[in-house]
Amino acid sequence: MPETIFDALRESHTTQRSLIRKLMRSKPGPERVTLFTSLRIELASHEAAEERFLYVPMLMDDRGLHPSRDALADHHTMDELVEEMQTRGHSGRHWTSLVRRLSEELHEHLREEERSFFQLAGKILSDAQKTGLAKKYRKDFHAMQVKLSKKD
């Protein structure tokens, strides 16, 4: 069976969960900075490609309009947290509380996506769209990772 957009997205979701868990357990220092950078790049690459190749097609169907808007709002909230974390040192109570908030937002967003949004998208998208969007998502995701990695 060919890969669907949902398979590709779940792979990144697994990576995101792993990175945020490691970041939550990390101590101040170079490893924490590396973990944060990896998570930031993973989130930004995933969000951009997911918005382009899942949310946009979902926005075109009345049933997907509200759920897509909610998901976009979640992305925006997480982006703001990541941005605030970038402007601070990677130690201290405030930074740790931001990591905790990001973890909560991220886990809730992924749960909601996997439990309800993907099911709705599965009804809206055709089988051909699901596999075609997976290829487009992967290509865009990897291009974004390369682009963002070069900036660091």
GROMACS .gro file of C-alpha atoms in nm:
model
  152
    1MET     CA    1   0.000   0.000   0.000
    2PRO     CA    2   0.144   0.339  -0.095
    3GLU     CA    3   0.231   0.590   0.175
    4THR     CA    4  -0.042   0.840   0.258
    5ILE     CA    5  -0.012   1.194   0.386
    6PHE     CA    6  -0.114   1.062   0.728
    7ASP     CA    7   0.175   0.813   0.737
    8ALA     CA    8   0.423   1.088   0.655
    9LEU     CA    9   0.278   1.325   0.914
   10ARG     CA   10   0.276   1.060   1.188
   11GLU     CA   11   0.646   0.998   1.127
   12SER     CA   12   0.721   1.363   1.202
   13HIS     CA   13   0.483   1.356   1.499
   14THR     CA   14   0.687   1.071   1.646
   15THR     CA   15   1.007   1.271   1.600
   16GLN     CA   16   0.848   1.578   1.760
   17ARG     CA   17   0.733   1.380   2.063
   18SER     CA   18   1.078   1.230   2.106
   19LEU     CA   19   1.256   1.565   2.077
   20ILE     CA   20   1.026   1.749   2.319
   21ARG     CA   21   1.059   1.464   2.572
   22LYS     CA   22   1.438   1.481   2.550
   23LEU     CA   23   1.432   1.860   2.574
   24MET     CA   24   1.213   1.844   2.886
   25ARG     CA   25   1.469   1.614   3.051
   26SER     CA   26   1.778   1.802   2.936
   27LYS     CA   27   2.009   2.007   3.154
   28PRO     CA   28   2.137   2.351   3.052
   29GLY     CA   29   2.428   2.329   2.810
   30PRO     CA   30   2.521   2.246   2.452
   31GLU     CA   31   2.305   1.933   2.434
   32ARG     CA   32   1.995   2.134   2.527
   33VAL     CA   33   2.074   2.392   2.260
   34THR     CA   34   2.117   2.115   2.001
   35LEU     CA   35   1.789   1.950   2.103
   36PHE     CA   36   1.605   2.282   2.090
   37THR     CA   37   1.747   2.360   1.747
   38SER     CA   38   1.648   2.016   1.618
   39LEU     CA   39   1.295   2.055   1.757
   40ARG     CA   40   1.261   2.407   1.617
   41ILE     CA   41   1.365   2.292   1.269
   42GLU     CA   42   1.141   1.983   1.284
   43LEU     CA   43   0.839   2.187   1.392
   44ALA     CA   44   0.890   2.462   1.134
   45SER     CA   45   0.948   2.216   0.848
   46HIS     CA   46   0.652   2.002   0.949
   47GLU     CA   47   0.416   2.296   1.000
   48ALA     CA   48   0.498   2.457   0.666
   49ALA     CA   49   0.458   2.137   0.466
   50GLU     CA   50   0.150   2.024   0.660
   51GLU     CA   51  -0.021   2.360   0.613
   52ARG     CA   52   0.048   2.354   0.239
   53PHE     CA   53  -0.039   1.992   0.169
   54LEU     CA   54  -0.305   1.901   0.425
   55TYR     CA   55  -0.464   2.215   0.564
   56VAL     CA   56  -0.505   2.395   0.230
   57PRO     CA   57  -0.695   2.104   0.069
   58MET     CA   58  -0.903   2.073   0.387
   59LEU     CA   59  -0.986   2.445   0.381
   60MET     CA   60  -1.142   2.395   0.040
   61ASP     CA   61  -1.416   2.173   0.188
   62ASP     CA   62  -1.678   2.321   0.422
   63ARG     CA   63  -1.634   2.028   0.664
   64GLY     CA   64  -1.263   2.100   0.695
   65LEU     CA   65  -1.281   2.478   0.732
   66HIS     CA   66  -1.320   2.513   1.109
   67PRO     CA   67  -1.089   2.223   1.207
   68SER     CA   68  -0.817   2.359   0.975
   69ARG     CA   69  -0.846   2.704   1.126
   70ASP     CA   70  -0.811   2.555   1.475
   71ALA     CA   71  -0.503   2.361   1.369
   72LEU     CA   72  -0.348   2.672   1.212
   73ALA     CA   73  -0.409   2.859   1.539
   74ASP     CA   74  -0.230   2.581   1.728
   75HIS     CA   75   0.069   2.615   1.495
   76HIS     CA   76   0.073   2.990   1.555
   77THR     CA   77   0.069   2.942   1.933
   78MET     CA   78   0.358   2.697   1.918
   79ASP     CA   79   0.554   2.927   1.685
   80GLU     CA   80   0.518   3.212   1.935
   81LEU     CA   81   0.645   2.991   2.217
   82VAL     CA   82   0.944   2.876   2.010
   83GLU     CA   83   1.020   3.237   1.916
   84GLU     CA   84   1.013   3.343   2.279
   85MET     CA   85   1.237   3.050   2.372
   86GLN     CA   86   1.488   3.161   2.108
   87THR     CA   87   1.519   3.507   2.260
   88ARG     CA   88   1.611   3.375   2.605
   89GLY     CA   89   1.897   3.180   2.750
   90HIS     CA   90   1.839   2.807   2.756
   91SER     CA   91   1.835   2.783   3.133
   92GLY     CA   92   1.634   2.925   3.416
   93ARG     CA   93   1.281   2.878   3.537
   94HIS     CA   94   1.115   3.091   3.273
   95TRP     CA   95   1.272   2.896   2.986
   96THR     CA   96   1.179   2.568   3.154
   97SER     CA   97   0.819   2.685   3.193
   98LEU     CA   98   0.813   2.774   2.822
   99VAL     CA   99   0.933   2.422   2.736
  100ARG     CA  100   0.657   2.279   2.953
  101ARG     CA  101   0.394   2.498   2.783
  102LEU     CA  102   0.527   2.403   2.439
  103SER     CA  103   0.515   2.036   2.534
  104GLU     CA  104   0.153   2.067   2.648
  105GLU     CA  105   0.050   2.257   2.334
  106LEU     CA  106   0.235   2.015   2.108
  107HIS     CA  107   0.098   1.698   2.265
  108GLU     CA  108  -0.259   1.831   2.264
  109HIS     CA  109  -0.228   1.940   1.901
  110LEU     CA  110  -0.087   1.605   1.788
  111ARG     CA  111  -0.354   1.410   1.981
  112GLU     CA  112  -0.632   1.618   1.828
  113GLU     CA  113  -0.488   1.584   1.481
  114GLU     CA  114  -0.438   1.210   1.501
  115ARG     CA  115  -0.768   1.131   1.674
  116SER     CA  116  -1.010   1.352   1.485
  117PHE     CA  117  -0.855   1.572   1.216
  118PHE     CA  118  -0.698   1.281   1.024
  119GLN     CA  119  -1.028   1.090   1.033
  120LEU     CA  120  -1.214   1.387   0.888
  121ALA     CA  121  -0.942   1.440   0.626
  122GLY     CA  122  -0.966   1.072   0.538
  123LYS     CA  123  -1.330   1.126   0.447
  124ILE     CA  124  -1.267   1.444   0.250
  125LEU     CA  125  -0.956   1.346   0.052
  126SER     CA  126  -0.957   1.083  -0.222
  127ASP     CA  127  -0.708   0.793  -0.212
  128ALA     CA  128  -0.515   0.952  -0.497
  129GLN     CA  129  -0.494   1.280  -0.307
  130LYS     CA  130  -0.373   1.104   0.008
  131THR     CA  131  -0.079   0.944  -0.174
  132GLY     CA  132  -0.005   1.245  -0.395
  133LEU     CA  133  -0.006   1.481  -0.099
  134ALA     CA  134   0.234   1.250   0.088
  135LYS     CA  135   0.492   1.289  -0.190
  136LYS     CA  136   0.449   1.666  -0.202
  137TYR     CA  137   0.465   1.689   0.178
  138ARG     CA  138   0.787   1.485   0.195
  139LYS     CA  139   0.956   1.691  -0.075
  140ASP     CA  140   0.861   2.022   0.086
  141PHE     CA  141   0.942   1.899   0.438
  142HIS     CA  142   1.295   1.795   0.338
  143ALA     CA  143   1.356   2.116   0.143
  144MET     CA  144   1.251   2.319   0.449
  145GLN     CA  145   1.477   2.116   0.678
  146VAL     CA  146   1.775   2.181   0.450
  147LYS     CA  147   1.692   2.551   0.425
  148LEU     CA  148   1.646   2.596   0.800
  149SER     CA  149   1.955   2.390   0.887
  150LYS     CA  150   2.169   2.618   0.671
  151LYS     CA  151   2.049   2.921   0.867
  152ASP     CA  152   2.186   2.782   1.194
   0.00000   0.00000   0.00000
